[in-house]
Coordinates of C-alpha atoms in Angstrom, one line a residue:
M454 CA 62.0 250.5 269.6
R455 CA 59.4 251.6 272.1
S456 CA 60.4 255.3 271.9
L457 CA 59.9 255.2 268.1
L458 CA 56.2 254.4 268.5
V459 CA 55.6 258.1 269.2
Y460 CA 55.6 258.6 265.4
L461 CA 52.3 256.8 265.3
K462 CA 50.6 259.5 267.4
D463 CA 49.3 261.2 264.2
Y464 CA 47.7 257.9 263.2
K465 CA 45.8 257.0 266.4
K466 CA 42.5 256.4 264.5
E467 CA 44.2 254.0 262.1
T468 CA 46.1 252.1 264.9
I469 CA 42.8 251.5 266.6
L470 CA 40.6 250.7 263.6
A471 CA 43.1 248.4 261.9
P472 CA 43.2 245.7 264.7
L473 CA 39.5 246.3 265.5
F474 CA 38.4 245.4 262.0
K475 CA 40.8 242.4 262.0
M476 CA 39.2 241.2 265.2
L477 CA 35.8 241.6 263.6
E478 CA 36.9 239.5 260.7
A479 CA 38.3 236.9 263.2
S480 CA 34.9 236.8 265.1
F481 CA 33.0 236.0 261.9
E482 CA 35.7 233.4 261.1
L483 CA 35.1 231.6 264.4
F484 CA 31.4 231.1 263.6
V485 CA 32.2 229.2 260.4
P486 CA 32.9 225.8 262.1
L487 CA 29.7 226.0 264.0
V488 CA 27.7 226.7 260.8
M489 CA 29.4 223.7 259.2
A490 CA 28.6 221.5 262.2
A491 CA 24.9 222.6 261.8
V492 CA 25.0 221.7 258.1
I493 CA 26.3 218.2 258.9
D494 CA 24.2 217.5 261.9
V495 CA 20.9 219.0 260.7
G496 CA 21.0 219.6 257.0
I497 CA 22.8 216.5 255.8
A498 CA 21.6 214.2 258.6
Q499 CA 18.0 215.1 258.1
Q500 CA 18.4 215.6 254.3
D501 CA 17.0 219.1 254.7
R502 CA 18.0 220.9 251.5
P503 CA 16.4 224.3 252.3
Y504 CA 18.3 224.3 255.6
I505 CA 21.6 223.5 253.8
V506 CA 21.0 226.3 251.3
K507 CA 20.2 228.7 254.1
M508 CA 23.4 227.8 255.9
C509 CA 25.4 228.1 252.7
L510 CA 24.0 231.7 252.3
V511 CA 25.1 232.3 255.9
L512 CA 28.6 231.1 255.1
I513 CA 28.7 233.3 252.0
A514 CA 27.6 236.3 254.1
L515 CA 30.2 235.6 256.7
G516 CA 32.8 235.4 254.0
I517 CA 31.8 238.7 252.4
I518 CA 31.6 240.6 255.7
G519 CA 35.0 239.1 256.7
L520 CA 36.5 240.2 253.4
V521 CA 35.3 243.8 253.8
C522 CA 36.6 243.9 257.3
S523 CA 39.9 242.5 256.2
I524 CA 40.4 245.0 253.3
T525 CA 39.4 247.9 255.6
A526 CA 41.9 246.7 258.2
Q527 CA 44.6 246.3 255.6
Y528 CA 44.0 249.9 254.4
F529 CA 44.3 251.4 257.9
S530 CA 47.3 249.4 258.9
A531 CA 49.2 250.2 255.7
K532 CA 48.4 253.9 256.1
A533 CA 49.6 253.9 259.7
A534 CA 52.7 252.0 258.9
S535 CA 53.6 254.2 256.0
G536 CA 53.1 257.3 258.1
F537 CA 55.2 255.7 260.9
G538 CA 58.0 255.0 258.4
T539 CA 57.9 258.5 257.0
G540 CA 57.9 260.1 260.4
V541 CA 60.9 258.0 261.6
R542 CA 62.8 258.6 258.4
H543 CA 62.3 262.4 258.7
A544 CA 63.2 262.5 262.4
L545 CA 66.3 260.3 261.8
F546 CA 67.5 262.5 258.9
K547 CA 66.9 265.7 260.9
H548 CA 68.7 264.2 263.9
I549 CA 71.7 263.2 261.8
Q550 CA 71.8 266.7 260.3
S551 CA 72.3 268.0 263.9
F552 CA 75.4 265.8 264.4
T553 CA 78.8 267.5 264.6
F554 CA 81.8 266.2 262.6
T555 CA 82.7 264.3 265.8
E556 CA 79.5 262.1 265.7
M557 CA 79.8 261.6 262.0
D558 CA 83.4 260.5 262.3
T559 CA 82.5 258.1 265.1
L560 CA 79.4 256.5 263.6
G561 CA 80.5 256.4 259.9
S562 CA 78.2 257.1 256.9
S563 CA 77.7 253.5 255.9
T564 CA 75.8 252.5 259.0
L565 CA 73.8 255.7 259.0
I566 CA 72.7 254.9 255.4
T567 CA 71.7 251.4 256.4
R568 CA 69.6 252.7 259.3
M569 CA 68.0 255.4 257.1
T570 CA 66.9 252.8 254.5
S571 CA 66.9 249.1 255.4
D572 CA 66.3 249.5 259.1
V573 CA 63.4 251.9 258.7
N574 CA 61.8 249.7 256.0
Q575 CA 62.1 246.7 258.4
A576 CA 60.5 248.6 261.2
Q577 CA 57.7 249.9 259.0
A578 CA 57.0 246.3 257.8
G579 CA 56.9 245.2 261.5
V580 CA 54.4 247.9 262.4
N581 CA 52.2 246.9 259.5
L582 CA 52.1 243.2 260.5
V583 CA 51.6 244.0 264.2
L584 CA 48.5 246.1 263.5
R585 CA 47.1 243.4 261.3
L586 CA 48.0 240.2 263.1
F587 CA 49.3 240.8 266.6
L588 CA 45.7 240.9 268.1
R589 CA 44.0 238.8 265.4
S590 CA 46.1 235.7 265.7
P591 CA 46.0 235.3 269.5
F592 CA 42.3 236.2 269.4
I593 CA 41.6 233.3 267.0
V594 CA 43.9 230.9 268.9
F595 CA 42.2 231.5 272.3
G596 CA 38.8 232.1 270.7
A597 CA 39.0 228.7 269.0
M598 CA 39.9 227.1 272.3
I599 CA 37.0 228.8 274.0
M600 CA 34.6 227.8 271.2
A601 CA 36.0 224.2 271.5
F602 CA 34.9 224.2 275.1
T603 CA 31.4 225.3 274.1
V604 CA 31.3 222.2 271.8
D605 CA 32.8 219.6 274.2
V606 CA 34.8 220.2 277.4
K607 CA 36.7 216.8 277.4
S608 CA 37.8 217.1 273.8
A609 CA 38.8 220.7 274.4
I610 CA 41.5 219.5 276.8
V611 CA 43.6 218.7 273.7
F612 CA 43.6 222.5 273.0
V613 CA 44.8 223.2 276.5
V614 CA 47.8 221.0 276.0
V615 CA 48.6 222.1 272.4
I616 CA 48.4 225.9 272.8
P617 CA 51.1 226.3 275.6
L618 CA 53.5 224.0 273.7
L619 CA 53.0 226.1 270.5
S620 CA 53.5 229.3 272.5
L621 CA 56.7 227.9 274.0
I622 CA 58.1 227.1 270.6
V623 CA 57.1 230.5 269.0
F624 CA 58.4 232.7 271.8
G625 CA 61.5 230.6 272.5
I626 CA 62.6 230.9 268.9
M627 CA 61.8 234.7 269.0
L628 CA 64.1 235.2 272.0
I629 CA 66.9 233.2 270.4
T630 CA 66.7 235.0 267.0
M631 CA 66.3 238.6 268.1
P632 CA 70.0 239.2 268.9
L633 CA 71.0 237.2 265.8
Y634 CA 69.0 239.5 263.5
R635 CA 70.8 242.4 265.1
K636 CA 74.1 240.8 264.2
V637 CA 72.8 240.3 260.6
Q638 CA 72.1 244.0 260.3
S639 CA 75.6 244.8 261.6
N640 CA 77.1 242.5 258.9
L641 CA 75.0 244.3 256.3
D642 CA 76.6 247.6 257.4
S643 CA 80.0 246.0 256.6
V644 CA 78.9 244.9 253.2
L645 CA 77.5 248.4 252.5
L646 CA 80.8 250.0 253.6
T647 CA 82.8 247.8 251.4
T648 CA 80.5 248.5 248.4
R649 CA 80.7 252.2 249.0
E650 CA 84.4 252.2 249.2
N651 CA 84.7 250.2 246.0
L652 CA 82.3 252.5 244.1
A653 CA 83.9 255.7 245.4
G654 CA 87.5 254.4 244.8
A655 CA 86.9 252.5 241.5
R656 CA 89.6 254.5 239.7
V657 CA 92.2 254.0 242.4
I658 CA 91.4 250.3 242.6
R659 CA 91.9 249.9 238.9
A660 CA 95.0 252.1 238.9
F661 CA 96.7 249.8 241.4
N662 CA 95.3 246.7 239.8
K663 CA 93.6 245.7 243.0
E664 CA 90.3 244.4 241.5
E665 CA 90.9 240.8 242.5
D666 CA 91.9 241.8 246.1
E667 CA 88.7 243.9 246.4
K668 CA 86.6 241.0 245.0
A669 CA 88.1 238.7 247.6
R670 CA 87.4 241.2 250.3
F671 CA 83.8 241.7 249.2
Q672 CA 83.3 238.0 248.9
K673 CA 84.6 237.5 252.5
E674 CA 82.2 240.2 253.8
N675 CA 79.3 238.8 251.8
E676 CA 80.0 235.3 253.0
T677 CA 80.0 236.5 256.6
L678 CA 76.6 238.1 256.0
T679 CA 75.3 235.0 254.2
D680 CA 76.5 232.7 256.9
A681 CA 74.8 234.8 259.6
Q682 CA 71.6 234.9 257.6
K683 CA 71.6 231.2 257.0
F684 CA 72.3 230.5 260.7
V685 CA 69.4 232.6 261.9
G686 CA 67.3 231.4 259.0
R687 CA 67.7 227.8 260.1
I688 CA 66.6 228.6 263.6
S689 CA 63.6 230.6 262.3
G690 CA 62.8 227.8 259.8
L691 CA 62.3 225.4 262.7
M692 CA 59.1 227.3 263.7
N693 CA 56.8 226.1 260.9
P694 CA 57.6 222.3 261.0
M695 CA 57.6 222.2 264.8
T696 CA 54.2 224.0 264.9
Y697 CA 52.8 221.7 262.2
I698 CA 54.0 218.6 264.1
I699 CA 52.3 219.7 267.3
V700 CA 49.1 220.9 265.7
N701 CA 48.8 217.8 263.5
G702 CA 49.4 215.7 266.6
G703 CA 46.6 217.6 268.2
I704 CA 44.3 216.9 265.3
I705 CA 45.1 213.1 265.5
A706 CA 44.3 213.3 269.2
L707 CA 41.0 215.1 268.5
I708 CA 40.0 212.5 265.8
Y709 CA 40.8 209.7 268.3
V710 CA 39.0 211.2 271.2
G711 CA 36.1 212.4 268.9
A712 CA 35.7 208.9 267.4
I713 CA 35.4 207.4 270.8
R714 CA 32.9 210.0 272.0
V715 CA 30.8 209.8 268.8
N716 CA 30.7 206.1 269.2
I717 CA 29.3 206.4 272.7
G718 CA 26.9 209.1 271.6
D719 CA 28.4 212.1 273.6
L720 CA 29.4 213.9 270.4
T721 CA 27.9 214.3 266.9
Q722 CA 29.9 214.0 263.7
G723 CA 29.4 217.7 263.0
E724 CA 30.8 218.7 266.3
V725 CA 34.0 216.6 265.7
V726 CA 34.4 218.3 262.3
A727 CA 34.0 221.7 264.1
L728 CA 36.7 220.8 266.6
I729 CA 39.1 219.7 263.8
N730 CA 38.3 223.0 262.0
Y731 CA 39.1 225.0 265.1
M732 CA 42.4 223.1 265.4
S733 CA 43.1 223.8 261.8
Q734 CA 42.4 227.5 262.4
I735 CA 44.8 227.5 265.2
L736 CA 47.4 225.9 262.9
V737 CA 46.9 228.6 260.2
E738 CA 47.0 231.4 262.7
L739 CA 50.1 230.1 264.4
V740 CA 51.9 229.9 261.1
K741 CA 50.9 233.5 260.5
L742 CA 52.0 234.4 264.0
A743 CA 55.3 232.6 263.4
N744 CA 55.9 234.7 260.3
L745 CA 54.8 237.8 262.3
I746 CA 57.3 237.0 265.1
I747 CA 60.1 236.7 262.6
T748 CA 59.3 240.0 261.0
V749 CA 58.7 241.7 264.4
T750 CA 62.0 240.3 265.7
K751 CA 63.8 241.9 262.7
A752 CA 61.8 245.1 263.2
V753 CA 62.6 245.3 266.9
A754 CA 66.3 244.7 266.2
C755 CA 66.3 247.4 263.4
G756 CA 64.2 249.7 265.6
N757 CA 66.7 249.4 268.4
R758 CA 69.5 250.3 266.0
I759 CA 67.6 253.4 264.9
E760 CA 66.8 254.2 268.5
S761 CA 70.5 254.0 269.4
V762 CA 71.3 256.7 266.8
M763 CA 68.4 258.9 268.0
K764 CA 69.7 258.7 271.6
I765 CA 73.1 260.1 270.6
K766 CA 73.1 263.7 271.7
P767 CA 75.4 266.1 269.8
E768 CA 78.2 267.2 272.0
M769 CA 77.9 270.7 270.7
E770 CA 75.0 272.9 272.0
S771 CA 74.0 276.0 270.0
G772 CA 74.1 279.3 271.8
S773 CA 71.5 282.0 271.7
L774 CA 73.5 285.0 270.4
K775 CA 72.6 286.1 266.9
W776 CA 75.5 287.2 264.7
D777 CA 73.8 290.3 263.3
V778 CA 73.6 292.1 266.7
S779 CA 77.0 291.1 268.0
A780 CA 78.9 291.6 264.8
A781 CA 77.4 295.0 264.2
G782 CA 78.3 296.0 267.7
A783 CA 81.9 294.7 267.2
S784 CA 82.3 296.5 263.9
S785 CA 81.2 299.8 265.3
G786 CA 83.3 299.3 268.4
G787 CA 86.5 300.2 266.7
S788 CA 89.6 298.4 265.5
N789 CA 90.4 297.0 269.0
T790 CA 87.9 294.1 268.5
P791 CA 89.5 291.3 266.3
A792 CA 87.4 289.4 263.8
V793 CA 88.8 286.1 265.0
E794 CA 90.8 285.4 268.1
F795 CA 92.3 282.1 269.4
S796 CA 93.3 282.1 273.1
H797 CA 95.3 279.1 274.2
V798 CA 93.3 276.7 272.0
S799 CA 93.9 273.0 272.0
L800 CA 91.9 270.3 270.2
T801 CA 91.8 266.5 270.8
Y802 CA 89.6 264.4 268.5
K803 CA 87.3 261.9 270.2
G804 CA 89.1 258.6 270.7
A805 CA 92.5 260.1 269.6
G806 CA 95.5 259.4 271.7
A807 CA 97.1 262.8 271.4
E808 CA 96.2 266.5 270.7
S809 CA 95.8 267.6 267.1
L810 CA 96.3 271.3 268.1
T811 CA 98.2 272.5 271.1
D812 CA 98.0 275.9 272.8
L813 CA 97.3 278.2 269.8
S814 CA 97.0 281.9 270.4
F815 CA 96.6 284.6 267.7
R816 CA 94.3 287.4 266.6
V817 CA 93.1 288.4 263.2
E818 CA 91.7 291.8 262.4
K819 CA 88.6 292.4 260.2
G820 CA 89.5 292.4 256.5
Q821 CA 92.9 290.7 257.0
T822 CA 94.1 287.8 255.0
V823 CA 95.7 285.0 257.0
G824 CA 97.8 282.2 255.4
I825 CA 98.1 278.8 257.2
I826 CA 100.9 276.5 256.1
G827 CA 102.5 273.4 257.4
G828 CA 103.4 269.8 256.7
T829 CA 100.9 267.1 256.1
G830 CA 99.0 266.3 259.3
S831 CA 100.2 269.5 261.0
G832 CA 96.6 270.5 261.9
K833 CA 95.8 273.1 259.3
S834 CA 92.3 271.9 258.5
S835 CA 91.7 271.3 262.2
L836 CA 92.4 274.9 262.9
V837 CA 90.0 276.4 260.4
N838 CA 87.3 273.8 261.3
L839 CA 87.1 275.4 264.7
I840 CA 86.0 278.8 263.2
P841 CA 82.6 277.7 261.8
R842 CA 82.4 275.4 264.9
F843 CA 82.5 272.1 263.1
Y844 CA 84.4 271.0 266.2
D845 CA 84.7 272.6 269.6
A846 CA 88.1 273.3 271.2
T847 CA 88.8 271.0 274.1
E848 CA 90.8 273.7 275.8
G849 CA 90.9 277.5 275.4
D850 CA 88.5 279.9 273.6
V851 CA 87.7 280.8 270.1
R852 CA 86.2 284.3 269.8
I853 CA 84.5 285.9 266.8
F854 CA 84.2 289.7 267.0
G855 CA 84.9 289.5 270.7
K856 CA 82.3 286.9 271.6
N857 CA 83.0 283.3 272.5
I858 CA 82.0 281.1 269.6
R859 CA 80.0 278.9 271.9
E860 CA 77.6 281.8 272.6
Y861 CA 76.6 282.2 269.0
D862 CA 73.5 280.5 267.5
T863 CA 75.2 277.9 265.2
E864 CA 73.0 278.6 262.2
S865 CA 73.4 282.3 262.5
L866 CA 77.2 281.9 262.9
R867 CA 77.6 279.7 259.8
R868 CA 75.3 282.0 257.7
H869 CA 78.1 284.6 257.8
I870 CA 81.0 282.2 257.2
G871 CA 81.9 280.9 253.8
V872 CA 83.8 277.6 253.9
V873 CA 85.4 275.8 251.0
L874 CA 86.6 272.4 252.2
Q875 CA 89.5 270.4 250.9
K876 CA 87.3 268.0 248.9
A877 CA 85.3 269.8 246.3
V878 CA 81.7 268.6 246.6
L879 CA 79.0 269.6 244.1
F880 CA 75.4 268.3 244.1
K881 CA 73.3 267.0 241.3
G882 CA 71.6 269.9 239.5
T883 CA 72.4 273.0 237.5
I884 CA 75.3 275.3 238.1
E885 CA 72.9 277.9 239.3
E886 CA 71.2 275.6 241.8
N887 CA 74.6 274.6 243.2
L888 CA 75.7 278.3 243.5
K889 CA 72.4 279.2 245.3
W890 CA 73.3 276.8 248.2
G891 CA 75.3 279.9 249.3
N892 CA 72.3 282.2 249.1
E893 CA 68.9 281.0 247.8
S894 CA 67.8 284.6 247.1
A895 CA 71.0 285.6 245.2
T896 CA 70.3 287.6 242.0
A897 CA 71.8 286.8 238.6
Q898 CA 74.2 289.7 239.0
E899 CA 75.5 288.3 242.3
L900 CA 75.9 284.9 240.8
E901 CA 77.9 286.3 237.9
E902 CA 80.0 288.4 240.3
A903 CA 80.9 285.2 242.3
L904 CA 81.8 283.4 239.1
E905 CA 84.0 286.2 238.0
I906 CA 85.9 286.4 241.3
S907 CA 86.3 282.7 241.5
Q908 CA 87.7 282.6 237.9
S909 CA 84.8 280.4 236.9
K910 CA 83.1 282.7 234.4
E911 CA 85.1 281.7 231.4
F912 CA 84.5 278.0 231.5
V913 CA 80.8 278.4 232.6
Q914 CA 80.1 280.6 229.6
A915 CA 81.7 277.9 227.4
K916 CA 79.3 275.2 228.8
A917 CA 76.1 274.4 227.0
G918 CA 73.3 276.3 228.8
Q919 CA 75.9 278.2 230.8
M920 CA 74.3 278.7 234.3
G921 CA 71.8 276.0 233.4
F922 CA 74.5 273.4 232.6
Y923 CA 73.6 270.2 234.4
V924 CA 76.1 269.0 237.0
E925 CA 76.1 265.3 237.5
Q926 CA 76.3 263.6 240.9
G927 CA 79.5 264.6 242.6
G928 CA 80.4 266.9 239.7
R929 CA 81.9 264.0 237.7
N930 CA 81.3 265.8 234.4
L931 CA 83.6 268.6 235.5
S932 CA 87.4 268.7 236.0
G933 CA 89.0 269.0 239.4
G934 CA 89.9 272.7 238.9
Q935 CA 86.4 273.5 237.6
K936 CA 84.8 271.9 240.7
Q937 CA 87.1 273.8 243.0
R938 CA 86.3 277.1 241.4
L939 CA 82.6 276.5 241.5
T940 CA 82.8 275.6 245.2
I941 CA 84.6 278.8 245.8
A942 CA 82.0 280.7 243.9
R943 CA 79.3 279.0 246.0
A944 CA 80.9 280.3 249.2
L945 CA 81.4 283.8 247.7
V946 CA 77.7 284.1 246.7
R947 CA 77.0 284.2 250.5
K948 CA 79.1 287.4 250.7
P949 CA 80.6 286.0 254.0
D950 CA 82.2 288.1 256.7
I951 CA 84.8 285.3 257.1
L952 CA 86.0 283.3 254.1
I953 CA 87.9 280.0 254.7
L954 CA 89.7 278.4 251.8
D955 CA 90.9 275.1 253.0
D956 CA 93.5 274.0 250.4
S957 CA 90.7 274.7 247.8
A958 CA 93.0 275.8 245.0
S959 CA 95.2 272.7 244.9
A960 CA 94.0 271.8 241.4
L961 CA 94.4 275.3 240.0
D962 CA 97.5 276.4 238.0
F963 CA 99.7 279.2 239.4
A964 CA 98.2 282.0 237.2
T965 CA 94.6 281.1 238.1
D966 CA 95.4 280.7 241.7
A967 CA 97.1 284.2 241.8
A968 CA 94.2 285.8 239.9
L969 CA 91.7 284.2 242.3
R970 CA 93.6 285.6 245.4
S971 CA 93.9 289.0 243.7
A972 CA 90.1 289.1 243.0
I973 CA 89.3 288.1 246.6
R974 CA 91.5 290.9 247.9
G975 CA 89.6 293.3 245.7
M976 CA 86.1 292.4 247.0
K977 CA 84.2 295.4 248.3
E978 CA 82.9 293.5 251.3
Q979 CA 86.5 293.0 252.5
P980 CA 86.0 289.7 254.2
T981 CA 88.5 288.2 256.7
V982 CA 90.1 285.5 254.7
F983 CA 91.9 282.3 255.9
I984 CA 93.9 280.5 253.2
V985 CA 95.2 277.0 253.9
S986 CA 97.7 275.9 251.3
Q987 CA 100.7 273.8 250.7
R988 CA 102.1 276.4 248.3
A989 CA 104.2 279.1 249.8
A990 CA 103.4 281.3 246.7
S991 CA 99.7 281.1 247.6
I992 CA 100.1 282.7 251.1
Q993 CA 103.3 284.8 250.9
Y994 CA 101.4 288.0 250.4
A995 CA 99.0 287.4 253.3
D996 CA 98.9 290.0 256.1
Q997 CA 100.1 287.3 258.5
I998 CA 101.1 283.7 258.0
I999 CA 100.6 281.0 260.7
V1000 CA 103.1 278.1 260.4
L1001 CA 102.0 274.8 262.0
D1002 CA 104.2 271.9 263.0
D1003 CA 102.6 268.8 264.5
G1004 CA 99.7 270.8 265.9
E1005 CA 101.9 273.5 267.4
M1006 CA 102.5 277.0 266.2
A1007 CA 106.0 277.1 264.8
G1008 CA 105.8 280.7 263.8
I1009 CA 103.5 283.7 263.0
G1010 CA 104.2 286.8 261.0
T1011 CA 104.7 288.1 257.5
H1012 CA 106.5 286.3 254.7
A1013 CA 109.7 288.4 255.2
E1014 CA 109.7 287.9 259.0
L1015 CA 109.2 284.2 258.8
L1016 CA 112.0 283.8 256.2
E1017 CA 114.3 285.4 258.7
N1018 CA 113.4 283.7 261.9
C1019 CA 111.2 280.6 261.3
P1020 CA 113.1 277.4 260.4
A1021 CA 109.9 275.5 259.6
Y1022 CA 108.7 278.1 257.1
Q1023 CA 112.2 278.3 255.6
E1024 CA 112.2 274.6 255.0
I1025 CA 108.8 274.7 253.3
Y1026 CA 109.6 277.8 251.2
Y1027 CA 113.1 276.7 250.1
S1028 CA 111.8 273.2 249.2
Q1029 CA 109.6 275.0 246.6
F1030 CA 112.0 277.8 245.7
P1031 CA 115.6 276.7 245.8
K1032 CA 117.7 278.5 248.5
E1033 CA 120.5 279.6 246.1
E1034 CA 117.9 281.5 244.1
R1035 CA 116.3 283.3 247.0
A1036 CA 118.1 286.5 246.1
T1037 CA 116.2 286.7 242.8
S1038 CA 112.8 286.0 244.1
V1039 CA 110.1 288.7 244.1
K1040 CA 110.1 290.5 247.4
P1041 CA 106.8 291.2 249.1
E1042 CA 107.4 295.0 248.9
D1043 CA 107.9 294.7 245.1
K1044 CA 104.6 292.9 244.5
N1045 CA 103.0 296.1 243.1
S1046 CA 106.1 297.5 241.4
G1047 CA 105.5 295.8 238.1
K1048 CA 109.2 294.6 237.9
E1049 CA 110.2 291.7 235.8
V1050 CA 111.1 288.5 237.6
R1051 CA 114.9 288.0 237.4
G1052 CA 117.2 285.1 238.1
D1053 CA 118.1 281.7 236.9
Y1054 CA 114.8 280.0 237.6
P1055 CA 113.7 277.1 235.4
E1056 CA 111.5 278.4 232.6
E1057 CA 108.2 277.1 234.1
T1058 CA 108.9 278.6 237.6
R1059 CA 110.0 281.9 236.1
G1060 CA 106.8 282.1 234.0
N1061 CA 104.6 281.3 237.0
L1062 CA 106.3 284.0 239.1
T1063 CA 106.1 286.5 236.3
R1064 CA 102.3 285.9 236.1
E1065 CA 102.1 286.2 239.9
A1066 CA 103.8 289.6 239.7
E1067 CA 101.6 290.8 236.8
V1068 CA 98.4 289.7 238.5
N1069 CA 99.3 291.4 241.8
G1070 CA 100.5 294.4 240.0

């Protein structure tokens, strides 16, 4: 928590003035019992009405001055606390944005959301109360004791006994509850995770009729949180009654001692009332201090959770090499420099028991199209995630235009790579705003061109407002195919040197998929394209195809070469196109011949292949 206080540096004036004005208010409050004692001993005892009126005016003046000081202190403390919360929230969000996929996978989004919201709010409330009460309450407690000694030393001994007992209770409960509040916040993470999963997977839950199971699961998580809150609440709840017992016991002792000393003439009645008022002030302030301690305990626990995230350093360090210089040099250096090169690359995810990719080596020339295919879990996405440096290879080197990817400035690198991930993610806003994520300065013509290449133009023009059509959160008012095409368009707006399509056409029909690939091949920028797909038809015309099997390269080559000598590719291809019909399939060399598709395919397959041939022709 201590390291977070640096975010108060821009509010030094407020952090000084807030407690200062609170202590001024407390100073005026400490004079009130003495004025009351004077009213009783002088004004009432001598029936001096002008004196009583004068003392009442003094009390009113003390009250007004104290009120002004209190309001001023509240203003400064609220301003400093709000600024602190804003600074921590910005810093935490910025730090999270620097995380690689590894850190995000390890931490999980639910706990990061809790720390960005609930934890920051708790820490902000703690700073606010500390500035207002942390100095004021102890000041009044010890100030009241000192003022009691100025009234009567022997009676003030009661204060010397009461205050340490109260401190023992307050700080003892604080030490016990601090780790418990940390546990409460962890349980809140679990409840948030369950809630997010239920909201995100509502359709799946209903499809499998699992509503009751999920209700039971949520109830269990909620009861765990409730039990933890009740347990720590019971301990914290002991603070008020225990402090009341001790303080009221102190007041009884003061009345008893005071009565004896008034009877023998060592004390006046007004002085006894003043001592009791000082004890009552201590009671009120300790109740405030108890509430402060509870809030501060929560704030410290939450602050430590925030601090633990801030201390996590991303494993990936950005290089200093700018893409523009190196890529231009590579492009002019001739065809010997590949656009992408993997050299004995292996990848093991953090905490994984085995490698996800093992000893991959290949090179891709500028402008080539590479197809990546393999079974589920074979490492296709892991491979392409290494190119924009979402993960770093644990062994071997990944080179872009002849330079090790670790040498590139990460932001500069990703600015020239277009990535369309497996899950189509759109953001709340218009279609135009979503497309401009690829390039904020893109012109209307460039946006239209991207829509046309991605096969999105037709359905966008049919929408109300066209480019101004409002996309709801997560793109829930669009179909799966429409979302995928818009995410592809968003990547194309960037005009990337390297384009990665990670199974991003799975929701498209065969004809649209073929038209999309044909349009990408016809781009004047001629990007280097990586296509990850489960469909053999989607990658069979690639310049080279990489076949993965359990993280290892089972084969690399053209469609024809792999059909001859790669059993893994043959298994995938013939599972989609029956082996007995292979003689009638469209050969790669005939893709531009305009021939009709022959053979005894089922009608749907024959129609798809015919459209494929027509599009590529």
